[in-house]
Amino acid sequence: MVRWRIFLGTAFAALTMAAGGAIASPAAAAPTSGDGAVNPTPSVVGGTRAAQGEFPFMVRLSMGCGGALYSPTLVLTAAHCVSRTGANSSITATLGVVDLNSSSRITRRSNYVYRAPGYTGAGKDWALIRLASPVTGLATLPIATTTAYDSGTFTIAGWGAASEGGSQQRYLLKATVPYVSDATCNSSAMYGGEVIAAEEICAGYTSGGVDTCQGDSGGPMFRRDANNAWIQVGIVSWGDGCARPNKPGVYTQVSYFSSAIRSAATSLGG
Ligand code: ARG
């Protein structure tokens, strides 16, 4: 099953990224750029380097996932990146840098994890991680509360693999991917009904080449809103391999869960 393959991949990433462990060097083989752009340091698959400060809300989590700073003390990530709801001081979040080895990085320990209620491995792939102390001076990423922004061109970013089966990245990579409708994504040519249309949103090129990949899970997919501000529309969740033709990335549809995320955040103290 596709989902099992992905979750096993995530477990592997967690093992190889042992808590607080060293960051693997960039993948040796450069993937083909999906957009034909000059691509000196690819990551995400088919991506390019993000500039320092470009996406201040990006978070790297020590189990080998991404996240987004939702508030000074809360990181929004994927349910499949965490094991349960409850007290948890084992996660380290790294923030404020594109280079995970930078001496100016900010780190915080977790003190609580909230996993989406009812999560059993398909859909509902969101979680909040509370940090032991607030992070100030970094912009947070607001979540979409309506479906108004659930189409168009999205930005993806992360420190995950730059090619299917590749190693985790030291430097934050970014790329853009177009929205794929539920009907297209669930067509027999693509996921044949595996996508939970109400809870998930697909993005990618029919020809493949650009995608999130293992280790990007939990990170945000985002775009500009009507005021030109970044807004989060997705959470990296799953896909069949990475950047394969006819296999777009599948993301948690944040707008669908926005009320639940907001009330969970309130219950966690902000
Ligand atoms: N579940 C994966 C992770 O743990 C992310 C998979 C995203 N895959 C994709 N083809 N977009 O990092």
Coordinates of C-alpha atoms and ligand atoms in Angstrom, one line a residue:
M1 CA 0.0 0.0 0.0
V2 CA 1.2 3.5 -0.8
R3 CA 0.4 4.8 2.7
W4 CA 2.4 2.0 4.4
R5 CA 5.3 2.6 2.1
I6 CA 5.3 6.3 3.1
F7 CA 5.0 5.7 6.8
L8 CA 7.8 3.2 6.7
G9 CA 9.9 5.8 5.0
T10 CA 9.1 8.2 7.7
A11 CA 10.1 5.8 10.4
F12 CA 13.4 5.3 8.6
A13 CA 13.9 9.1 8.5
A14 CA 13.2 9.3 12.2
L15 CA 15.8 6.6 13.0
T16 CA 18.5 8.1 10.8
M17 CA 17.8 11.6 12.2
A18 CA 18.3 10.4 15.8
A19 CA 17.1 13.1 18.2
G20 CA 19.3 16.2 17.9
G21 CA 21.6 14.3 15.7
A22 CA 23.9 15.6 13.0
I23 CA 22.5 16.5 9.7
A24 CA 23.4 14.4 6.8
S25 CA 25.3 15.9 3.9
P26 CA 23.4 16.8 0.8
A27 CA 22.6 14.1 -1.6
A28 CA 25.4 13.4 -4.1
A29 CA 23.2 13.0 -7.1
A30 CA 21.4 16.1 -8.3
P31 CA 17.8 15.3 -9.3
T32 CA 16.5 16.5 -12.6
S33 CA 15.0 20.0 -12.3
G34 CA 11.3 19.9 -13.1
D35 CA 11.1 23.4 -14.3
G36 CA 14.3 23.6 -16.3
A37 CA 15.7 26.3 -14.0
V38 CA 19.3 26.4 -13.0
N39 CA 19.4 24.2 -9.9
P40 CA 22.7 24.3 -8.2
T41 CA 21.6 22.9 -4.8
P42 CA 18.4 21.0 -5.3
S43 CA 16.2 19.8 -2.4
V44 CA 12.6 19.2 -1.8
V45 CA 12.8 17.5 -5.2
G46 CA 13.5 19.9 -8.1
G47 CA 13.9 22.8 -5.7
T48 CA 16.4 25.6 -5.1
R49 CA 18.0 27.1 -2.0
A50 CA 15.8 29.4 0.1
A51 CA 17.3 32.7 1.2
Q52 CA 18.0 33.3 4.9
G53 CA 14.9 34.9 6.3
E54 CA 12.7 34.1 3.3
F55 CA 10.4 31.7 5.2
P56 CA 11.0 32.7 8.8
F57 CA 8.2 30.4 10.0
M58 CA 9.9 27.2 8.8
V59 CA 10.8 24.7 11.5
R60 CA 12.9 21.5 11.5
L61 CA 11.9 18.9 14.0
S62 CA 14.4 16.3 15.4
M63 CA 12.4 13.3 14.5
G64 CA 13.1 14.2 10.8
C65 CA 10.0 16.2 10.0
G66 CA 9.2 19.8 9.1
G67 CA 6.7 22.2 10.7
A68 CA 5.5 25.8 10.6
L69 CA 5.5 28.3 13.5
Y70 CA 1.8 28.8 14.2
S71 CA 2.4 31.0 17.3
P72 CA 5.4 31.8 19.4
T73 CA 5.0 28.5 21.3
L74 CA 3.2 26.2 18.8
V75 CA 4.5 24.4 15.7
L76 CA 2.0 22.9 13.3
T77 CA 3.1 19.6 11.8
A78 CA 1.8 16.2 10.6
A79 CA 0.1 13.7 12.9
H80 CA 2.3 11.0 11.3
C81 CA 5.4 12.8 12.7
V82 CA 4.3 12.2 16.3
S83 CA 3.1 9.2 18.3
R84 CA 0.4 10.4 20.6
T85 CA -1.2 13.3 22.5
G86 CA 0.5 14.1 25.8
A87 CA 3.5 15.5 27.6
N88 CA 6.6 15.1 25.5
S89 CA 10.0 16.7 26.1
S90 CA 11.9 14.6 23.5
I91 CA 11.5 16.8 20.4
T92 CA 13.9 19.5 19.5
A93 CA 12.7 22.2 17.1
T94 CA 15.3 24.2 15.1
L95 CA 14.2 27.6 13.8
G96 CA 15.4 30.9 12.3
V97 CA 18.0 29.5 9.9
V98 CA 18.1 28.0 6.5
D99 CA 21.4 26.2 7.5
L100 CA 20.6 23.7 10.3
N101 CA 24.3 23.8 11.4
S102 CA 24.3 27.6 11.7
S103 CA 25.5 29.0 15.0
S104 CA 22.7 31.5 14.9
R105 CA 20.0 28.8 14.9
I106 CA 17.3 28.9 17.6
T107 CA 16.4 25.7 19.3
R108 CA 13.6 24.8 21.6
R109 CA 12.5 21.6 23.4
S110 CA 8.9 20.4 23.2
N111 CA 6.8 20.1 26.3
Y112 CA 3.6 18.8 24.8
V113 CA 2.2 17.1 21.7
Y114 CA -1.4 17.3 20.5
R115 CA -2.2 14.8 17.7
A116 CA -5.4 15.2 15.7
P117 CA -8.2 13.3 17.4
G118 CA -9.3 10.3 15.4
Y119 CA -6.0 10.0 13.5
T120 CA -5.5 6.4 12.5
G121 CA -3.1 6.7 9.5
A122 CA -5.3 8.1 6.8
G123 CA -6.5 11.7 6.7
K124 CA -6.5 14.0 9.8
D125 CA -2.8 14.3 9.3
W126 CA -2.1 17.3 11.6
A127 CA -0.6 17.9 15.1
L128 CA 0.6 20.7 17.2
I129 CA 3.8 20.7 19.2
R130 CA 4.2 23.1 22.1
L131 CA 7.6 24.5 22.8
A132 CA 8.9 24.8 26.3
S133 CA 9.5 28.6 25.8
P134 CA 8.3 31.0 23.2
V135 CA 10.2 32.0 20.1
T136 CA 10.1 35.7 19.6
G137 CA 11.3 37.7 16.6
L138 CA 10.2 35.2 14.0
A139 CA 7.1 35.7 11.9
T140 CA 4.4 33.0 12.3
L141 CA 2.5 31.5 9.4
P142 CA -1.3 32.0 9.6
I143 CA -3.5 29.1 8.5
A144 CA -6.2 29.3 5.8
T145 CA -9.6 29.4 7.4
T146 CA -11.7 29.2 4.2
T147 CA -11.2 27.4 0.9
A148 CA -10.5 30.7 -0.9
Y149 CA -6.8 29.9 -1.2
D150 CA -7.0 26.2 -1.9
S151 CA -6.0 26.5 -5.5
G152 CA -3.4 28.3 -7.6
T153 CA 0.4 28.0 -7.2
F154 CA 1.8 26.8 -3.9
T155 CA 5.3 27.1 -2.3
I156 CA 6.7 24.0 -0.6
A157 CA 9.9 24.0 1.5
G158 CA 11.8 21.6 3.7
W159 CA 15.1 19.9 4.6
G160 CA 13.9 16.5 3.4
A161 CA 15.3 14.4 0.6
A162 CA 16.2 16.0 -2.7
S163 CA 15.5 12.8 -4.6
E164 CA 13.5 9.7 -3.9
G165 CA 15.5 7.7 -1.4
G166 CA 18.0 10.5 -1.0
S167 CA 19.5 12.0 2.2
Q168 CA 18.2 14.8 4.4
Q169 CA 19.4 18.3 3.6
R170 CA 21.4 20.8 5.6
Y171 CA 20.1 23.8 3.7
L172 CA 16.4 24.7 3.3
L173 CA 15.1 24.0 -0.2
K174 CA 12.0 25.5 -1.8
A175 CA 9.9 25.0 -5.0
T176 CA 6.5 25.9 -6.4
V177 CA 3.9 23.4 -7.4
P178 CA 0.4 23.9 -9.0
Y179 CA -2.8 22.8 -7.4
V180 CA -4.3 19.5 -8.7
S181 CA -8.1 19.1 -8.3
D182 CA -9.5 16.2 -6.3
A183 CA -11.1 14.8 -9.4
T184 CA -7.8 14.7 -11.2
C185 CA -5.8 13.5 -8.2
N186 CA -8.3 10.7 -7.6
S187 CA -8.5 9.6 -11.2
S188 CA -7.3 6.2 -12.2
A189 CA -4.3 7.8 -13.8
M190 CA -3.2 9.2 -10.4
Y191 CA -4.4 7.9 -7.0
G192 CA -7.5 6.1 -8.0
G193 CA -9.6 7.1 -5.1
E194 CA -7.0 6.9 -2.3
V195 CA -7.2 10.7 -1.6
I196 CA -9.7 11.7 1.0
A197 CA -11.1 14.7 -1.0
A198 CA -12.5 16.7 1.9
E199 CA -9.3 16.4 4.1
E200 CA -6.5 16.4 1.6
I201 CA -5.3 18.6 -1.3
C202 CA -3.0 17.6 -4.1
A203 CA -0.2 19.6 -5.8
G204 CA 2.4 18.8 -8.4
Y205 CA 3.1 18.5 -12.1
T206 CA 1.6 15.7 -14.2
S207 CA 5.1 15.2 -15.5
G208 CA 6.5 15.0 -12.0
G209 CA 10.0 16.5 -11.3
V210 CA 9.0 18.8 -8.4
D211 CA 7.7 17.6 -5.1
T212 CA 8.1 17.3 -1.4
C213 CA 9.8 14.0 -0.2
Q214 CA 10.7 12.0 2.9
G215 CA 11.6 14.3 5.7
D216 CA 9.5 17.2 4.4
S217 CA 6.5 15.8 6.2
G218 CA 4.8 18.1 8.5
G219 CA 6.1 21.1 6.8
P220 CA 3.8 23.7 5.3
M221 CA 2.5 24.3 1.8
F222 CA 1.7 27.9 1.5
R223 CA 0.8 30.8 -0.9
R224 CA 0.1 34.5 -0.9
D225 CA -3.2 35.8 0.3
A226 CA -5.2 38.8 -1.0
N227 CA -2.9 41.1 1.1
N228 CA 0.2 39.4 -0.3
A229 CA 0.9 37.7 3.0
W230 CA 1.9 34.1 3.3
I231 CA -0.9 31.8 4.3
Q232 CA -0.7 28.0 5.0
V233 CA -3.0 25.8 2.9
G234 CA -1.4 22.4 3.3
I235 CA 0.8 20.1 5.5
V236 CA 3.1 17.7 3.8
S237 CA 1.5 14.3 4.2
W238 CA 2.2 11.6 1.6
G239 CA 2.7 10.6 -2.0
D240 CA 3.7 7.6 -4.0
G241 CA 7.5 8.0 -4.2
C242 CA 8.6 11.5 -4.8
A243 CA 8.2 13.7 -7.9
R244 CA 7.0 10.7 -10.1
P245 CA 4.8 11.5 -13.1
N246 CA 1.1 11.3 -12.3
K247 CA 1.9 11.1 -8.5
P248 CA 1.4 14.6 -7.1
G249 CA 2.1 15.3 -3.4
V250 CA -0.8 14.9 -1.1
Y251 CA -1.2 17.5 1.7
T252 CA -3.5 17.9 4.6
Q253 CA -6.1 20.5 3.6
V254 CA -5.6 23.0 6.4
S255 CA -8.8 25.0 5.7
Y256 CA -10.9 21.9 6.5
F257 CA -9.2 21.5 9.9
S258 CA -8.8 25.2 10.7
S259 CA -11.4 25.4 13.5
A260 CA -10.1 22.2 15.1
I261 CA -6.5 23.5 14.9
R262 CA -7.5 26.8 16.3
S263 CA -9.4 25.3 19.3
A264 CA -6.6 22.9 20.0
A265 CA -4.1 25.8 19.9
T266 CA -6.3 27.7 22.4
S267 CA -6.5 24.7 24.7
L268 CA -2.7 24.5 24.6
G269 CA -2.4 28.1 25.7
G270 CA -1.9 29.8 22.4
Ligands
ARG1 N1 5.5 11.2 4.5 C1 6.7 11.8 4.0 C2 7.6 12.3 5.1 O1 7.6 11.7 6.2 C3 6.4 12.9 3.0 C4 6.0 12.4 1.8 C5 5.7 13.4 0.8 N2 5.7 12.8 -0.4 C6 5.5 13.4 -1.6 N3 5.7 12.7 -2.7 N4 5.0 14.6 -1.7 O2 8.4 13.1 5.0

